[in-house]
Coordinates of C-alpha atoms in Angstrom, one line a residue:
M2 CA 12.5 12.9 -22.4
S3 CA 9.2 10.9 -22.5
G4 CA 7.5 10.2 -19.2
F5 CA 8.6 6.5 -19.3
V6 CA 12.2 7.3 -20.0
T7 CA 12.2 9.7 -17.1
A8 CA 10.6 7.1 -14.9
R9 CA 13.1 4.5 -16.0
Q10 CA 16.0 6.8 -15.0
K11 CA 14.4 7.5 -11.6
M12 CA 13.9 3.7 -11.1
V13 CA 17.7 3.1 -11.6
D14 CA 18.8 6.2 -9.6
G15 CA 16.3 5.7 -6.8
Q16 CA 16.0 1.9 -6.4
V17 CA 18.8 0.1 -8.2
R18 CA 21.9 2.2 -7.6
P19 CA 21.1 2.7 -3.8
S20 CA 20.9 -1.1 -3.5
D21 CA 24.6 -1.3 -4.1
V22 CA 24.2 -2.4 -7.7
T23 CA 27.4 -1.3 -9.4
D24 CA 27.6 -3.6 -12.4
I25 CA 27.3 -1.1 -15.3
R26 CA 26.0 -3.8 -17.6
I27 CA 22.9 -4.3 -15.4
I28 CA 22.4 -0.6 -15.0
D29 CA 22.6 0.0 -18.7
A30 CA 20.3 -2.9 -19.4
M31 CA 17.6 -1.6 -17.0
L32 CA 17.9 1.8 -18.6
A33 CA 17.6 0.3 -22.1
V34 CA 14.7 -2.1 -21.5
P35 CA 11.2 -0.5 -21.5
R36 CA 9.6 -2.1 -18.5
E37 CA 6.3 -0.6 -19.4
A38 CA 6.2 -2.8 -22.5
F39 CA 6.0 -5.9 -20.3
V40 CA 3.1 -4.6 -18.2
P41 CA -0.7 -4.6 -19.1
E42 CA -1.7 -1.3 -20.6
N43 CA -3.9 -0.4 -17.6
K44 CA -1.0 -0.8 -15.2
R45 CA 1.8 1.0 -17.1
A46 CA 1.7 3.9 -14.8
L47 CA 2.9 1.5 -12.1
A48 CA 5.7 0.0 -14.2
Y49 CA 8.6 1.7 -12.5
L50 CA 7.4 1.6 -8.9
D51 CA 9.2 -0.5 -6.2
L52 CA 6.7 -3.3 -6.1
D53 CA 6.0 -6.8 -7.4
L54 CA 3.8 -6.0 -10.3
D55 CA 0.9 -8.3 -11.2
V56 CA 1.0 -9.1 -15.0
S57 CA -1.5 -12.0 -14.8
E58 CA -3.6 -12.8 -17.8
G59 CA -6.6 -13.4 -15.7
G60 CA -7.9 -16.5 -14.0
G61 CA -6.7 -17.9 -10.7
V62 CA -2.9 -17.9 -11.2
K63 CA -1.2 -14.7 -10.3
R64 CA 2.1 -13.9 -12.1
F65 CA 4.4 -10.9 -11.3
L66 CA 7.4 -8.9 -12.3
I67 CA 9.5 -8.9 -9.2
K68 CA 10.9 -5.6 -7.7
P69 CA 13.5 -4.0 -9.9
A70 CA 16.1 -3.8 -7.1
V71 CA 15.7 -7.4 -6.1
L72 CA 16.2 -8.5 -9.7
A73 CA 19.2 -6.3 -10.2
K74 CA 20.9 -7.4 -7.0
M75 CA 20.4 -11.1 -7.8
L76 CA 21.8 -10.6 -11.4
Q77 CA 24.8 -8.9 -10.0
A78 CA 25.5 -11.8 -7.6
A79 CA 25.1 -14.3 -10.5
E80 CA 28.1 -12.6 -12.3
I81 CA 26.6 -13.5 -15.7
K82 CA 29.2 -13.5 -18.6
Q83 CA 28.6 -12.9 -22.3
T84 CA 29.4 -16.6 -22.9
D85 CA 27.0 -17.9 -20.3
R86 CA 23.9 -19.9 -21.2
V87 CA 21.1 -18.6 -18.9
L88 CA 17.8 -20.0 -17.9
V89 CA 15.1 -17.8 -16.5
V90 CA 12.5 -19.8 -14.6
G91 CA 9.0 -18.3 -14.3
C92 CA 9.7 -15.5 -16.8
A93 CA 6.1 -14.1 -16.6
S94 CA 5.8 -11.5 -19.4
G95 CA 9.6 -11.6 -20.1
Y96 CA 11.1 -8.5 -18.5
A97 CA 13.9 -10.3 -16.6
A98 CA 14.8 -12.3 -19.7
A99 CA 15.0 -9.0 -21.7
V100 CA 17.3 -7.4 -19.1
I101 CA 19.6 -10.4 -19.1
A102 CA 19.6 -10.6 -22.9
Q103 CA 21.3 -7.3 -23.0
F104 CA 24.6 -8.8 -21.6
A105 CA 24.3 -12.6 -22.0
G106 CA 24.7 -14.4 -25.3
Q107 CA 22.0 -17.0 -25.0
V108 CA 18.8 -16.9 -22.8
T109 CA 16.2 -19.5 -22.4
A110 CA 13.0 -18.8 -20.4
T111 CA 10.1 -20.9 -19.1
E112 CA 6.6 -19.8 -18.0
S113 CA 3.9 -22.1 -16.7
E114 CA 1.0 -20.1 -18.1
P115 CA 0.8 -20.8 -21.9
G116 CA -1.0 -17.5 -22.7
L117 CA 1.6 -15.5 -20.8
A118 CA 4.5 -17.4 -22.4
A119 CA 3.0 -16.5 -25.8
K120 CA 2.7 -12.9 -24.7
A121 CA 6.3 -12.9 -23.5
R122 CA 7.5 -14.2 -26.9
D123 CA 5.6 -11.4 -28.7
I124 CA 6.9 -8.6 -26.4
L125 CA 10.5 -9.9 -26.6
S126 CA 10.4 -10.1 -30.3
R127 CA 9.0 -6.6 -30.7
N128 CA 11.8 -5.3 -28.4
G129 CA 14.6 -6.8 -30.3
C130 CA 15.4 -9.7 -27.9
G131 CA 16.2 -12.3 -30.6
N132 CA 18.6 -14.2 -28.3
V133 CA 15.7 -15.2 -26.0
A134 CA 13.8 -18.5 -26.5
V135 CA 10.6 -18.8 -24.4
G136 CA 9.0 -22.2 -23.7
T137 CA 6.0 -23.3 -21.6
G138 CA 6.8 -25.4 -18.6
A139 CA 6.5 -25.8 -14.8
A140 CA 8.9 -23.7 -12.8
A141 CA 10.1 -26.7 -10.8
G142 CA 11.0 -28.6 -14.0
G143 CA 13.2 -26.0 -15.5
D144 CA 14.3 -27.0 -19.1
S145 CA 16.1 -30.3 -19.0
A146 CA 16.1 -30.6 -22.8
N147 CA 18.5 -27.6 -23.1
A148 CA 20.5 -28.2 -19.9
P149 CA 23.1 -27.7 -18.5
F150 CA 23.0 -24.0 -17.9
D151 CA 25.7 -21.7 -16.5
V152 CA 23.2 -19.6 -14.7
I153 CA 19.6 -20.2 -13.6
V154 CA 17.5 -17.2 -12.4
V155 CA 14.4 -18.0 -10.4
N156 CA 12.2 -15.1 -11.2
G157 CA 10.3 -15.2 -7.9
A158 CA 10.4 -17.1 -4.7
T159 CA 10.6 -20.8 -3.9
E160 CA 9.3 -22.5 -0.7
I161 CA 11.0 -25.8 -1.5
V162 CA 14.5 -26.9 -2.5
P163 CA 14.3 -26.9 -6.3
E164 CA 16.4 -30.0 -6.8
Q165 CA 15.5 -30.5 -10.5
L166 CA 16.8 -27.0 -11.2
Y167 CA 20.0 -27.7 -9.3
A168 CA 20.6 -30.8 -11.5
Q169 CA 20.4 -28.5 -14.6
L170 CA 23.4 -26.4 -13.5
R171 CA 26.7 -26.9 -15.2
N172 CA 29.8 -27.5 -13.0
G173 CA 30.6 -24.1 -11.7
G174 CA 27.1 -22.9 -12.5
R175 CA 25.1 -20.5 -10.3
L176 CA 21.4 -20.4 -9.4
V177 CA 19.9 -17.3 -7.8
G178 CA 16.4 -16.8 -6.4
V179 CA 14.4 -15.8 -3.3
F180 CA 14.4 -18.8 -0.9
A181 CA 11.3 -18.6 1.3
M182 CA 11.8 -21.9 3.3
S183 CA 12.1 -19.9 6.5
S184 CA 11.4 -16.4 7.8
P185 CA 12.7 -14.0 6.7
A186 CA 13.0 -15.0 3.1
R187 CA 16.4 -14.4 1.6
A188 CA 17.8 -14.0 -1.9
T189 CA 20.3 -16.8 -2.2
I190 CA 22.9 -18.0 -4.6
V191 CA 23.6 -21.7 -5.1
T192 CA 26.8 -22.8 -6.8
R193 CA 27.5 -26.3 -8.2
S194 CA 31.0 -27.7 -7.7
H195 CA 31.8 -31.3 -8.8
G196 CA 28.3 -32.5 -7.9
D197 CA 28.0 -30.6 -4.6
F198 CA 25.9 -27.5 -4.0
G199 CA 26.9 -24.6 -1.8
N200 CA 24.3 -22.1 -0.7
R201 CA 25.0 -18.5 0.3
A202 CA 22.4 -16.0 1.5
L203 CA 22.7 -12.7 -0.2
F204 CA 20.1 -10.4 1.4
D205 CA 16.7 -10.4 2.9
A206 CA 14.0 -10.2 0.2
A207 CA 10.4 -10.9 -0.4
A208 CA 8.9 -12.0 -3.8
P209 CA 5.8 -13.9 -4.9
V210 CA 6.2 -17.6 -4.8
L211 CA 6.3 -19.2 -8.3
P212 CA 3.5 -21.7 -9.1
G213 CA 4.8 -25.2 -8.5
L214 CA 7.4 -24.1 -6.0
E215 CA 5.0 -23.8 -3.1
R216 CA 5.5 -25.6 0.2
L217 CA 3.2 -28.6 0.5
P218 CA 0.5 -28.1 3.1
A219 CA 1.2 -29.9 6.4
F220 CA -1.0 -32.9 7.1
V221 CA -3.5 -32.1 9.9
F222 CA -4.9 -35.0 11.9

């Protein structure tokens, strides 16, 4: 086995499986998708570590791949079906979208940084993810032109209630992400049912806040 294949297996065996991820589709997807391909070359040695990995293009806005186990547990909770239309918000370099594309029929992804969105499109194309469409757009705005979605995956944390994303869920649709409105932050699933939204905390989790989903600073007299 190559070094990256061995590291991928260790990631699944040492991080994903011990986190009570039992959905074999997610496990197989994480074994199949080369995470190192979605990471800058100078950081590929870190690709399979249990950390939020900076894949920024430079400049002031930091963008990350979230921890593999956090992503896997959220995807398991979302119960994505082959027939589901899935939106990945804040896709960064496209890793989460590539994993989901292994077991969902249609995946749309958005990224606020145009250069990183273009990079995601290129990497996804080179890795055979033809069922993923990547667009440039603010995380909070989602993709209203292609809504509604069966599942929305927030690929990071939000410090505000993402009401525009809620509105893009189909009836019976699910949104998963890390909600950091209070401490500790928790991975949460939101389900839409006849216009109402039910929230359920899944597990304590930390993830970088997506640009545009930050809490507004409090006014100081």
